[in-house]
Coordinates of C-alpha atoms in Angstrom, one line a residue:
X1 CA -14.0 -1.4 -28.9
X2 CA -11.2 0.4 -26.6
X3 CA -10.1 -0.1 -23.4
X4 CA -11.0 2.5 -21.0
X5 CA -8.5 2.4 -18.1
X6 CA -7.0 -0.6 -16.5
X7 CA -6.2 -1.2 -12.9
X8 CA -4.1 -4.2 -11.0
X9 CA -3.0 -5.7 -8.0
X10 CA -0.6 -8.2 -7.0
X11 CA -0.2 -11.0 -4.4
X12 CA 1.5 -14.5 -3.5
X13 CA -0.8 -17.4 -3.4
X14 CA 0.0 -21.2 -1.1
X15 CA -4.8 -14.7 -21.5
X16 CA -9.0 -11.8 -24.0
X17 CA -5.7 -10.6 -25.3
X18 CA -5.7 -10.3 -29.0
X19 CA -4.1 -13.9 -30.1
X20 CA -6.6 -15.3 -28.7
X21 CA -9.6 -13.5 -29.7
X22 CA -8.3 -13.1 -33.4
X23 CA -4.4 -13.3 -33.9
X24 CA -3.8 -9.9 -35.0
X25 CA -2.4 -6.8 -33.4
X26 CA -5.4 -4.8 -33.6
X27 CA -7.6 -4.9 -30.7
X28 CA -10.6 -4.0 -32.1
X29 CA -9.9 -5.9 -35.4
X30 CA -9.6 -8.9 -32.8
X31 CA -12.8 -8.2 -31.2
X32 CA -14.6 -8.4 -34.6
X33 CA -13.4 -11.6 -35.6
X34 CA -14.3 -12.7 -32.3
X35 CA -17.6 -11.3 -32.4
X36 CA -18.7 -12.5 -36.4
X37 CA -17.1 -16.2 -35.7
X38 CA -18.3 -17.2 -32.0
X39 CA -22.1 -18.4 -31.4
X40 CA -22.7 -19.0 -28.0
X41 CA -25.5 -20.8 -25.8
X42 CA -25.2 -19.2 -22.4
X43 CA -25.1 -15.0 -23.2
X44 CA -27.3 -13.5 -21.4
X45 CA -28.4 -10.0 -21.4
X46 CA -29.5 -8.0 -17.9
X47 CA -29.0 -4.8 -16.4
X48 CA -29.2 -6.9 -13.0
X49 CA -29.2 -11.1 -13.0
X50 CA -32.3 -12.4 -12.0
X51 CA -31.0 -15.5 -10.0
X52 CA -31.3 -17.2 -7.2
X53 CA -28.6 -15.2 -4.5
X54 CA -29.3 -17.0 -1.0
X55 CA -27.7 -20.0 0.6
X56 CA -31.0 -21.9 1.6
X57 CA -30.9 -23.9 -1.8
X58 CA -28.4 -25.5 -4.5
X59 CA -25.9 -25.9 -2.0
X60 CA -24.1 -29.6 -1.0
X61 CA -25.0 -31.5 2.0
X62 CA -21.2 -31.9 3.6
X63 CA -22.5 -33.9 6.4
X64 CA -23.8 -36.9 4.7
X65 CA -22.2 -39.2 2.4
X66 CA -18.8 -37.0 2.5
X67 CA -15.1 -37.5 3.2
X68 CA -14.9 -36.7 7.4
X69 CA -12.8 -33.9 7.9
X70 CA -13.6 -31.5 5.1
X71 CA -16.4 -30.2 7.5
X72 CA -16.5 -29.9 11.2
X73 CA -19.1 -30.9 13.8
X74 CA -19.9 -27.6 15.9
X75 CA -18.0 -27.3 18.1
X76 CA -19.4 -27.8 22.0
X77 CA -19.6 -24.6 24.1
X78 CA -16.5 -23.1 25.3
X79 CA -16.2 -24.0 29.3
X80 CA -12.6 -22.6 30.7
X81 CA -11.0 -19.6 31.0
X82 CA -11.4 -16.6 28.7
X83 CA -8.4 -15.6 27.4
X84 CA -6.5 -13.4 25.0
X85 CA -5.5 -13.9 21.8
X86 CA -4.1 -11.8 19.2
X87 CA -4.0 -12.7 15.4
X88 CA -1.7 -11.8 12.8
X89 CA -3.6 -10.9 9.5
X90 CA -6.9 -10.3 8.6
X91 CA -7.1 -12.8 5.5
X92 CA -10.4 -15.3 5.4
X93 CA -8.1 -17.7 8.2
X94 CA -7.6 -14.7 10.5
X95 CA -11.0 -13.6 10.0
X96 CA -12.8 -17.1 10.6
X97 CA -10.3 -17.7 13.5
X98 CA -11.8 -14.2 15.3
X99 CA -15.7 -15.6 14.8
X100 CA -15.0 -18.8 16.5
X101 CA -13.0 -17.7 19.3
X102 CA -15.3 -14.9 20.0
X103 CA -18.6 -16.7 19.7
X104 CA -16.7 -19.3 22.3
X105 CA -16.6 -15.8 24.7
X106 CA -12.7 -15.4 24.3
X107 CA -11.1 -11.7 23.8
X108 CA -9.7 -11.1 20.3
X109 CA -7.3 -8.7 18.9
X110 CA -6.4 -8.4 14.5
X111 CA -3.4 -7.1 13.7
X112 CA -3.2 -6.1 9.8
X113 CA -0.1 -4.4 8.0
X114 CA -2.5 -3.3 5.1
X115 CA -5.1 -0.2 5.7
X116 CA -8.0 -2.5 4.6
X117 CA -9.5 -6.3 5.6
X118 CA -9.3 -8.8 3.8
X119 CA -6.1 -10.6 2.5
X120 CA -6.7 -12.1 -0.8
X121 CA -10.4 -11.3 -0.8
X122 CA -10.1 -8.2 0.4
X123 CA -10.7 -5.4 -2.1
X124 CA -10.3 -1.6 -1.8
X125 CA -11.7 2.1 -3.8
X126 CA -9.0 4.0 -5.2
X127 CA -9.2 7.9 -5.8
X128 CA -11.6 7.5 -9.4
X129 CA -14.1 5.5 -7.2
X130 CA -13.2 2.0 -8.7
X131 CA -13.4 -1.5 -6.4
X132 CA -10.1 -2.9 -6.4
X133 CA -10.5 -6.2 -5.6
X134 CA -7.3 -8.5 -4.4
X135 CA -8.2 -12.1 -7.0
X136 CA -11.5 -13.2 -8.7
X137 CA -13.1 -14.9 -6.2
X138 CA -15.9 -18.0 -7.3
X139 CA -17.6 -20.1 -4.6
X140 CA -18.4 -23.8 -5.4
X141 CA -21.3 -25.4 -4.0
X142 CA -19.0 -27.2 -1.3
X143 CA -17.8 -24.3 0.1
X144 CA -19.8 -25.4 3.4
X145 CA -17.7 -24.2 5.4
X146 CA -17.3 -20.5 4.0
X147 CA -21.0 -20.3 3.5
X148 CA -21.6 -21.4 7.3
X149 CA -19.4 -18.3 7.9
X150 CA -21.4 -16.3 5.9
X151 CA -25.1 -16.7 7.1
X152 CA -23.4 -16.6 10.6
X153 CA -22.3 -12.8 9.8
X154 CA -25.7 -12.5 7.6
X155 CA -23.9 -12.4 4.2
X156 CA -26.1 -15.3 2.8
X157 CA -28.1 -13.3 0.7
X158 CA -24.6 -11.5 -1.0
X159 CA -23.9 -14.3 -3.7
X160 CA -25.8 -15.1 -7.2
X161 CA -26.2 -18.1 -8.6
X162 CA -24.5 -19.2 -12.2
X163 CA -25.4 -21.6 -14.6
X164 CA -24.5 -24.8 -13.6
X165 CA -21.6 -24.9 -16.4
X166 CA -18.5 -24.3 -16.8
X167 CA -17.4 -23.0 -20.0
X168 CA -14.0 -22.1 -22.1
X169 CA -13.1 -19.0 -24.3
X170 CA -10.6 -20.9 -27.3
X171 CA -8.3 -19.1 -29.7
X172 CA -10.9 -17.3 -32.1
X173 CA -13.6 -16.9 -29.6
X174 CA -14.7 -20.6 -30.1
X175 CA -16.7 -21.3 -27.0
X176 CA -16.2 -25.3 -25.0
X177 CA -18.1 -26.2 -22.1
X178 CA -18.5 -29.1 -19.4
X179 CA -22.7 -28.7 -18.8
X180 CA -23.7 -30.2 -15.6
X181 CA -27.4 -29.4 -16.5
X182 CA -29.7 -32.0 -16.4
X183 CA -32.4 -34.3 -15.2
X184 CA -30.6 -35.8 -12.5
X185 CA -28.3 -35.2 -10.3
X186 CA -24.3 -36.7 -9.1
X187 CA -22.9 -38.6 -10.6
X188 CA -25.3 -38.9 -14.0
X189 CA -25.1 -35.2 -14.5
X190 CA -20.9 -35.4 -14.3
X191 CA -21.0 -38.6 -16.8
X192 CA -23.2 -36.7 -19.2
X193 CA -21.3 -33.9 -19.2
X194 CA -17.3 -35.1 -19.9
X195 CA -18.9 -36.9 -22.7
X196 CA -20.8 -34.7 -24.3
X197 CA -18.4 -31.2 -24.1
X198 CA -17.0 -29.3 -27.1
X199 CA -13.5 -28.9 -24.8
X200 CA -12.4 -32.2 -26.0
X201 CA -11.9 -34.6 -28.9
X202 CA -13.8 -37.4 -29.2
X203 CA -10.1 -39.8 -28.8
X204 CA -9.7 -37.1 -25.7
X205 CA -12.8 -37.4 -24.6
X206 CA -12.7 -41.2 -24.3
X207 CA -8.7 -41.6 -22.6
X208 CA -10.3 -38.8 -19.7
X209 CA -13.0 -41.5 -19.5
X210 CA -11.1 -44.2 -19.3
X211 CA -8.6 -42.2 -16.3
X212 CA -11.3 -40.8 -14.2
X213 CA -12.9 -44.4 -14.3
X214 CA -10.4 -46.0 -12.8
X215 CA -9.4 -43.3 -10.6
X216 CA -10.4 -43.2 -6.6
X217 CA -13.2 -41.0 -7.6
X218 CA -15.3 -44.3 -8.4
X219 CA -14.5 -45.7 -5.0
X220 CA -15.9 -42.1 -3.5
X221 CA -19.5 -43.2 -5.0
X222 CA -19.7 -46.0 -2.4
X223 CA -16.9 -45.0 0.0
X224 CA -16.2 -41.7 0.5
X225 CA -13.7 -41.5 3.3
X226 CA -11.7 -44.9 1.2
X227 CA -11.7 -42.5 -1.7
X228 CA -10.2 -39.9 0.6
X229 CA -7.7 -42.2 2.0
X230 CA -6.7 -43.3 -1.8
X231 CA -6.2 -39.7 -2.9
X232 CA -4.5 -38.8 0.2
X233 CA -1.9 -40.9 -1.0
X234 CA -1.4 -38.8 -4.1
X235 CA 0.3 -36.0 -2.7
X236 CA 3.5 -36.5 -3.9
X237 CA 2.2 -37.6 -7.5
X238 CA 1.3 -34.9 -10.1
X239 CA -1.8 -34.3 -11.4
X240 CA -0.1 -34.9 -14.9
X241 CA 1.7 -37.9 -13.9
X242 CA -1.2 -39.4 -12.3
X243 CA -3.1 -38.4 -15.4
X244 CA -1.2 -39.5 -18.1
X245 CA -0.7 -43.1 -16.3
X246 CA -3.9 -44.2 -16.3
X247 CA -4.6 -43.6 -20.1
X248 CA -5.5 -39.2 -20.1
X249 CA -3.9 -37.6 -22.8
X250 CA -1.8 -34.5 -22.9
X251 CA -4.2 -32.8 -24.8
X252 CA -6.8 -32.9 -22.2
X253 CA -4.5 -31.9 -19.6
X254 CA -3.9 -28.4 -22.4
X255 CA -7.1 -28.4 -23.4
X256 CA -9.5 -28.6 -20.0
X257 CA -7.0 -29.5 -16.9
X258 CA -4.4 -27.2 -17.0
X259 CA -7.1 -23.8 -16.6
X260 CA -8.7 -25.7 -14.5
X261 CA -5.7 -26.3 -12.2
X262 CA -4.5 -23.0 -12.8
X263 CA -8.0 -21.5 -11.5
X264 CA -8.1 -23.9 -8.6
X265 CA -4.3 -23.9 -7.1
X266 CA -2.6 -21.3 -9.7
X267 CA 0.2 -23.6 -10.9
X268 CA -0.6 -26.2 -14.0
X269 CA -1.2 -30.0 -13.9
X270 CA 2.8 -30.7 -14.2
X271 CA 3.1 -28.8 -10.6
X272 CA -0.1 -29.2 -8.7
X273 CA -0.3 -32.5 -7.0
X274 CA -2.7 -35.4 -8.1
X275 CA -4.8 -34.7 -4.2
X276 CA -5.8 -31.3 -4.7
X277 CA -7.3 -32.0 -8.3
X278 CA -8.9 -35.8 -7.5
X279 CA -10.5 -34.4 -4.0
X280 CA -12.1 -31.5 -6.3
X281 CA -13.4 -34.8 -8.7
X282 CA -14.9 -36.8 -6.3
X283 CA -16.7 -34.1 -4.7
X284 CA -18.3 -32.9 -8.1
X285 CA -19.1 -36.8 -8.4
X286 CA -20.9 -37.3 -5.1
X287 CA -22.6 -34.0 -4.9
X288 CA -24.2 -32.4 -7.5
X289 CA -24.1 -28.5 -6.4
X290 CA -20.6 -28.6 -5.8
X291 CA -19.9 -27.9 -9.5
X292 CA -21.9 -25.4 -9.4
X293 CA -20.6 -21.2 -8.8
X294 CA -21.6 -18.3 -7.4
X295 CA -20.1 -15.2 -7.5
X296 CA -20.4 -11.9 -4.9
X297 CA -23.0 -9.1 -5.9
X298 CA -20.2 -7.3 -5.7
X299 CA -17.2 -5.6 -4.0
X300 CA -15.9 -8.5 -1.7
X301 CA -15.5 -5.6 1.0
X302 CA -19.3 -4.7 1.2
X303 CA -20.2 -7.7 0.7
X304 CA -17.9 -10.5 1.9
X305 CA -15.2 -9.1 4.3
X306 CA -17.4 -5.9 5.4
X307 CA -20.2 -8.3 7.1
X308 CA -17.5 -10.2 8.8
X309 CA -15.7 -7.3 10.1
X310 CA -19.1 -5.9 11.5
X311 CA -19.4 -9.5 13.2
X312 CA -16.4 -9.5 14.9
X313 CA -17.0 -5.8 16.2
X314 CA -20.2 -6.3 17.2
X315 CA -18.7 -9.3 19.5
X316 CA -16.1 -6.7 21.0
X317 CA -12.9 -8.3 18.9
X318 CA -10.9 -5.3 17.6
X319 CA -9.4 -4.2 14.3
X320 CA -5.9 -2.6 14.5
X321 CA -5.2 -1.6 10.9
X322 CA -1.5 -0.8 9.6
X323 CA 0.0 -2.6 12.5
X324 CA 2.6 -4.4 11.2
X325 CA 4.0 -7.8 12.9
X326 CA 8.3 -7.2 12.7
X327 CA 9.1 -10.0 14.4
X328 CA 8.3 -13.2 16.9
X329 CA 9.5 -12.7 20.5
X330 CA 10.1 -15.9 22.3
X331 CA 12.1 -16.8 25.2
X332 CA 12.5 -19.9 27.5
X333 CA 10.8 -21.3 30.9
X334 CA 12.7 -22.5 34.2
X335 CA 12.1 -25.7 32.1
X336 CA 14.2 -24.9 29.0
X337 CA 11.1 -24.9 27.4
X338 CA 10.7 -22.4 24.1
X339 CA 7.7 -20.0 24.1
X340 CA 6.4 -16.9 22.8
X341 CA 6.8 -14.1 24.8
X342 CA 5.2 -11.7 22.8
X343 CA 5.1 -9.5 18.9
X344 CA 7.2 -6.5 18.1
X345 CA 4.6 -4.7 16.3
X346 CA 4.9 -1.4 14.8
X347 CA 2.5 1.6 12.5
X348 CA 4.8 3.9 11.0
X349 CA 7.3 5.4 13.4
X350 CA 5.3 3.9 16.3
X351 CA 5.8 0.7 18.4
X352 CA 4.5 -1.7 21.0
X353 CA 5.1 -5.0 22.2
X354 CA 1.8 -7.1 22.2
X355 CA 1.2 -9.8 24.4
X356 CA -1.4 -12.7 25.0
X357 CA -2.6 -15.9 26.0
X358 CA -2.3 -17.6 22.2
X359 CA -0.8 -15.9 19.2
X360 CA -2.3 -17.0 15.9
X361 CA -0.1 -16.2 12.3
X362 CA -2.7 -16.0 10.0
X363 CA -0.3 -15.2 6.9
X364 CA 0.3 -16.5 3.4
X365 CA 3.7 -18.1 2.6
X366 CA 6.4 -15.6 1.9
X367 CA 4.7 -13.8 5.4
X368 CA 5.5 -17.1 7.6
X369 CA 8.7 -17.6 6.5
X370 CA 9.8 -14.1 7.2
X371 CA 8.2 -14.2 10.6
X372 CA 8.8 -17.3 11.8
X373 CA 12.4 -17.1 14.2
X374 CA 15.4 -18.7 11.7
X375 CA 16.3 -21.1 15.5
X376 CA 13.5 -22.5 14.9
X377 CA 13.9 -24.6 12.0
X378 CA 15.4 -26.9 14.2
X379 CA 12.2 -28.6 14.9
X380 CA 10.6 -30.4 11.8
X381 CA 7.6 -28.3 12.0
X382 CA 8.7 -25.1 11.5
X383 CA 11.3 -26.7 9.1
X384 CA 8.7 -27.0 6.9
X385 CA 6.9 -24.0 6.5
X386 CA 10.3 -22.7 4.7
X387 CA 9.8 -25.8 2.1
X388 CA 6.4 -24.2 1.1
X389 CA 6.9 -22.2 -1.8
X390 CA 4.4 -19.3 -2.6
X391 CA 3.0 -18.6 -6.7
X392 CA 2.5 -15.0 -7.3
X393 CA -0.4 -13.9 -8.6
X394 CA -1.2 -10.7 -10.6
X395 CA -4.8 -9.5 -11.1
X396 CA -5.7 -7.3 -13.6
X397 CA -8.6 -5.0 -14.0
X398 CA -10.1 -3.7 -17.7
X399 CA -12.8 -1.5 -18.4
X400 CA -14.1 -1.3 -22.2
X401 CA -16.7 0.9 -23.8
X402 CA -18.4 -2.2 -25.3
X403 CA -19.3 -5.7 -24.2
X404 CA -16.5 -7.9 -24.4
X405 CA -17.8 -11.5 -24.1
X406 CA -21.0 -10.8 -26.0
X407 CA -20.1 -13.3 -28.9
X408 CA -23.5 -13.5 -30.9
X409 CA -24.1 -9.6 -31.8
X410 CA -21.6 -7.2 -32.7
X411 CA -23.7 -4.3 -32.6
X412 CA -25.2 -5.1 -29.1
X413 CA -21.6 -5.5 -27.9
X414 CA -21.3 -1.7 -28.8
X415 CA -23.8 -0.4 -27.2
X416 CA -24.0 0.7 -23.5
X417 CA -27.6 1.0 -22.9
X418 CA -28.1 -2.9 -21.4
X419 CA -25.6 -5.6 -19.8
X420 CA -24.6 -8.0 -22.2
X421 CA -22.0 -11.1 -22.4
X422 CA -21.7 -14.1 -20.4
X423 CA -22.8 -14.4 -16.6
X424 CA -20.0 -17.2 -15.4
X425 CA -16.3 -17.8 -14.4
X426 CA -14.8 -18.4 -17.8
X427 CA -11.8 -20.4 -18.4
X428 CA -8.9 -20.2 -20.7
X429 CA -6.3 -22.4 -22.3
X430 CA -5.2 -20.0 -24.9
X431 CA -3.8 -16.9 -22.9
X432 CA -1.2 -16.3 -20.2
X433 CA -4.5 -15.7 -17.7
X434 CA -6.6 -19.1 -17.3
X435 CA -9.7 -17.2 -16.2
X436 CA -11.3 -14.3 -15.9
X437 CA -15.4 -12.5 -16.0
X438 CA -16.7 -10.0 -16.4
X439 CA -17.4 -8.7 -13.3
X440 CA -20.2 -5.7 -14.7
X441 CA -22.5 -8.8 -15.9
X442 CA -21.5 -11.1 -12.7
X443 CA -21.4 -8.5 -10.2
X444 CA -23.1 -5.9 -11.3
X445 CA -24.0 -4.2 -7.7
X446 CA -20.8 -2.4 -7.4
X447 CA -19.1 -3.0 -11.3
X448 CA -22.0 -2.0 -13.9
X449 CA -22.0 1.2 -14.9
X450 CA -24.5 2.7 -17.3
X451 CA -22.3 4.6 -19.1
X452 CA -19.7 2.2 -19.6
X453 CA -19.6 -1.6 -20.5
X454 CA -17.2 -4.6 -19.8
X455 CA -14.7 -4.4 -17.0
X456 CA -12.8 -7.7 -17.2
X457 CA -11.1 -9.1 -14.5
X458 CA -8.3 -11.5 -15.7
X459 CA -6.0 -13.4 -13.4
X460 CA -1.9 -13.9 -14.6
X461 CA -0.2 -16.9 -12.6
X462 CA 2.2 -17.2 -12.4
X463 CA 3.0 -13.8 -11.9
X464 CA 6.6 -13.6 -11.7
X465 CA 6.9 -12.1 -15.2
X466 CA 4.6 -9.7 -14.2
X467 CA 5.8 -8.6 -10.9
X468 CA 8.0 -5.9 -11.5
X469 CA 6.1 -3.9 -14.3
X470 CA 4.2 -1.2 -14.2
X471 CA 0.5 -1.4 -14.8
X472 CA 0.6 0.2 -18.0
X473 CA 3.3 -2.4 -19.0
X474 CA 1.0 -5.2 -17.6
X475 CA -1.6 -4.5 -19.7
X476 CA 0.4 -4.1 -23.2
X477 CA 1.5 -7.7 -22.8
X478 CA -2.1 -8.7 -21.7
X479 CA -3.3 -7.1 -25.0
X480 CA -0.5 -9.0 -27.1
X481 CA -0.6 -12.4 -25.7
X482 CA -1.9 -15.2 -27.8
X483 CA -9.5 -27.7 -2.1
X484 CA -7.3 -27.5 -1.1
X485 CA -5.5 -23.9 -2.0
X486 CA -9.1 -21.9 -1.7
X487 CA -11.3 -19.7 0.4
X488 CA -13.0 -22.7 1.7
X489 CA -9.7 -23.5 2.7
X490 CA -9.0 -20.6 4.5
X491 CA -12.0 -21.0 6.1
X492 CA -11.8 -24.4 7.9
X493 CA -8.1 -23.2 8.7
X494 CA -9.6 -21.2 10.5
X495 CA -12.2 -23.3 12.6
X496 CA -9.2 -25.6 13.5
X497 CA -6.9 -22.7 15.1
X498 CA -10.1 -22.2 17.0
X499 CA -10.8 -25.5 17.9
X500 CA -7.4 -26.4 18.8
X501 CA -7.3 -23.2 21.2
X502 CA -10.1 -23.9 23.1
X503 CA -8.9 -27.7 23.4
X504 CA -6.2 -26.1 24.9
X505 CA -8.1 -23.1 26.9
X506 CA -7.2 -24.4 30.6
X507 CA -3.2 -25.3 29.9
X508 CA -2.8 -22.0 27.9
X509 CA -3.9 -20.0 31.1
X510 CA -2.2 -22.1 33.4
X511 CA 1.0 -21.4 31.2
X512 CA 0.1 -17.5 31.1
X513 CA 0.2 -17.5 34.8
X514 CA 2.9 -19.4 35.6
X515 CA 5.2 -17.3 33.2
X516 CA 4.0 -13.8 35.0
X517 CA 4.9 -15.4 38.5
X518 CA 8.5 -16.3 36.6
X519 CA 8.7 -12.8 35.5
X520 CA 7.4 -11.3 38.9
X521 CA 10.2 -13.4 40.4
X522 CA 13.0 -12.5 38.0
X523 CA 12.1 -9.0 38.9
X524 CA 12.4 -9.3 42.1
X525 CA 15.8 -10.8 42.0
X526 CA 16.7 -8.2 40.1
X527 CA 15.7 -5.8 42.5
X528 CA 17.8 -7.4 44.9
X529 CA 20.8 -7.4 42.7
X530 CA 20.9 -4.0 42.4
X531 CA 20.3 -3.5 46.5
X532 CA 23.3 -5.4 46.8
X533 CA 25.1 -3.3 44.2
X534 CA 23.8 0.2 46.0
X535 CA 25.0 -1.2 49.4
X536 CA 28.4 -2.0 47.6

């Protein structure tokens, strides 16, 4: 099996490579040891799945029984003044911030450096007709807030359903799984499936039992916004730490936490904090879908970011593509009182000044802190953004001319005539990616090709190492390698920008106002300066 052509793209986020699959340095020696030495339950093989791709079912119900905060009321109807606001970015945040404001009848100008919507689930076709998509994207059934955004825009019918499993690729093609299948739903289906996976030793298996039972994800059975409180309190503690305290062993934390963390916040249990993985527990606890994925159809820009884009167009917000933001103008009242006067955007050799009644910065980390004015660090809020620290991420693209993850048939692998391999997010703890699909088998609208077979799209984080190489380079040492930070979070971001505007709706046109009568005067007073200078 070879690998066809390769594409990548790179980004800051808030390993089938031969080791792994085999140990040798021939790829296709590799992918016959993987291929006589794996057996797997969950291949499937389908020119196009046949599951379940709306949002009416197998989706958790956020407004019962769940920690308050983590999804918003609707909001009430919008009763002030329209006004104008102009967003920075056109990521998931900047996106959902333009739906709510202009379904609450405000006016609504995106501003995006890039030629293309999107951010980190933005994707893109380069010149050989290929989707270039920004990260490998995977929606758990929580996501209610992302999937509220999507029937909104009518992009509930754009995701399939997976099995409800999640499953590891090991050194040698050995295949580990948590299986949430069964009778019943949270929290039986959670119990039965940390004790009966493959991942784990049985001594493993019985220290993660004996941390996650005496973890706050108990107390979320009975008292979900307790739980909440107690993992709040967690933030400065890492996962690891946390972990290894109450009984977990390292090896779990190599084995099964580490990809997991790696997929969920792109930074390992030793680095991500104890919140972010304990909220993600209790949730699968409490309710059963919200282990379970979907994945796009396809291309996240027909059928993720394109729908939303048509939304906000449709409501009369407008796109303004390659328009850079430079830099944050602000000035002060007759008060002393710091605010934003405006954005020195500019397109090329072009430039404007853009101004309005609220300015959102929709941006990831290193996009803030180049933004945000250095004299304002002074205040404890801004102080902190530049204490955020951004994880690059590098996302690779592979096309084969065979079926990479089918593990039970070597000839089938070869052949090109039917979809084969395994339909899931797949997690790693053996390579330098921690997961990766194949995106021909779990988004086949836009990535299967008849003629050709896997194209693999494998996530590298952190990507520092990776940054400054060429693709080609990437790829060689790919080959030869042995909620939350998420698009749900984006999402509710994004609802609260809007929320808090609209709280704000009469004061932020009162302020508007007031500061074009200061100008208006400081005009005229300049006017009569230079009078006085002329008569002089």
């Amino acid at each position: 099996m070879q690998l066809v052509y390769l594409m990548a793209s790179a980004s800051i986020h808030l390993q089938l490579p031969n080791q792994m699959l085999g140990g040798t340095s021939s790829l296709s020696h590799s992918w016959k040891e993987l291929l006589h030495t794996s057996k797997s339950s969950n291949n499937r093989k389908a020119n196009a799945p046949a599951v379940s791709c709306n949002l009416k079912s197998k989706v958790s119900d956020m407004s019962r029984k769940a920690p308050k905060g983590l999804f918003p009321p609707e909001p009430e109807k919008y009763e002030g003044p329209k006004l104008k606001v102009a967003i920075i970015g056109s990521g998931l945040a900047g996106l959902s911030t333009a739906v709510e404001l202009l379904d609450q009848g405000h006016e609504v100008d995106i501003y995006e450096s890039r030629a293309f919507i999107g951010g980190k689930v933005g994707s893109f076709v380069d010149k050989r007709g290929n989707h270039i998509e920004m990260g490998l994207h995977v929606f758990f059934g929580c996501y209610n807030n992302l999937f509220r955004l999507m029937k909104k825009v009518g992009a509930d019918e754009n995701l399939l359903v997976k099995q409800h499993t999640h499953t590891f690729i090991n050194k040698g093609g050995q295949i580990g799984e948590l299986d949430f299948r069964f009778l019943t739903g949270a929290p039986l289906h959670g119990i039965k499936a940390f004790l009966t996976t493959n991942q784990l030793l049985n001594f493993d298996k019985v220290a993660n039992a004996v941390a996650l039972a005496t973890s706050p994800v108990v107390r979320a059975l009975i008292d979900p916004d307790g739980a909440m409180r107690d993992i709040r309190n967690l933030d400065n503690v890492s996962f690891s730490e946390w972990f290894m305290s109450h009984g977990g062993t390292r090896k779990s934390i190599q084995r099964m936490w580490d990809p997991v963390a790696y997929a969920l916040g792109f930074i390992n249990c030793d680095n991500i904090s104890a919140r972010c993985m304990l909220t993600i527990f209790a949730l699968f606890a409490t309710k059963t879908e919200a282990s379970l994925l979907r994945m796009l159809k396809g291309s996240p820009d027909l059928y993720l970011s394109g729908p939303i884009k048509r939304y906000i167009t449709e409501k009369g917000g407008r796109f303004h593509l390659r328009w850079g933001c430079r830099k944050i103008l602000y000035s002060k009242n007759s008060a002393g009182e710091t605010y934003v006067s405006g954005l020195h955007l500019s397109k090329a050799t072009q430039k404007q000044i853009v101004k309005a009644d609220a300015y959102v910065a929709a941006c990831d980390v290193p996009g803030i802190k180049r933004l945000v004015p250095s004299e304002w660090k002074k205040w404890e809020f801004f102080d902190n953004i530049y204490k955020l620290v951004g994880v690059p991420v590098v996302t690779v693209q592979l096309r084969f001319n065979g079926w990479v993850t089918e593990l039970r048939d070597l000839e089938h692998s070869r052949q090109l005539n039917q979809a084969a391999g395994l339909d899931n997010l797949l997690y790693t703890p053996d390579a330098d990616f921690s997961c990766f699909a194949d995106l021909a088998i779990t988004s086949p609208e836009d990535y299967y090709r008849s003629d050709q077979g896997s194209l693999l799209q494998v996530v590298l984080t952190p990507g520092d190492p990776y940054m400054p190489l060429p693709n080609e380079e990437i790829v060689d040492k790919v080959h030869k390698q042995d909620y939350i930070d998420s698009m749900e979070g984006a999402t509710l971001s994004g609802r609260q920008a809007s929320a808090y505007i609209c709280e704000s709706g009469t004061m932020l046109a009162e302020l508007t106002r007031m500061l074009e009568f200061d100008d208006a005067l400081m005009q005229v007073k300049s006017a009569e300066s230079a009078d006085e200078l002329t008569v002089v």
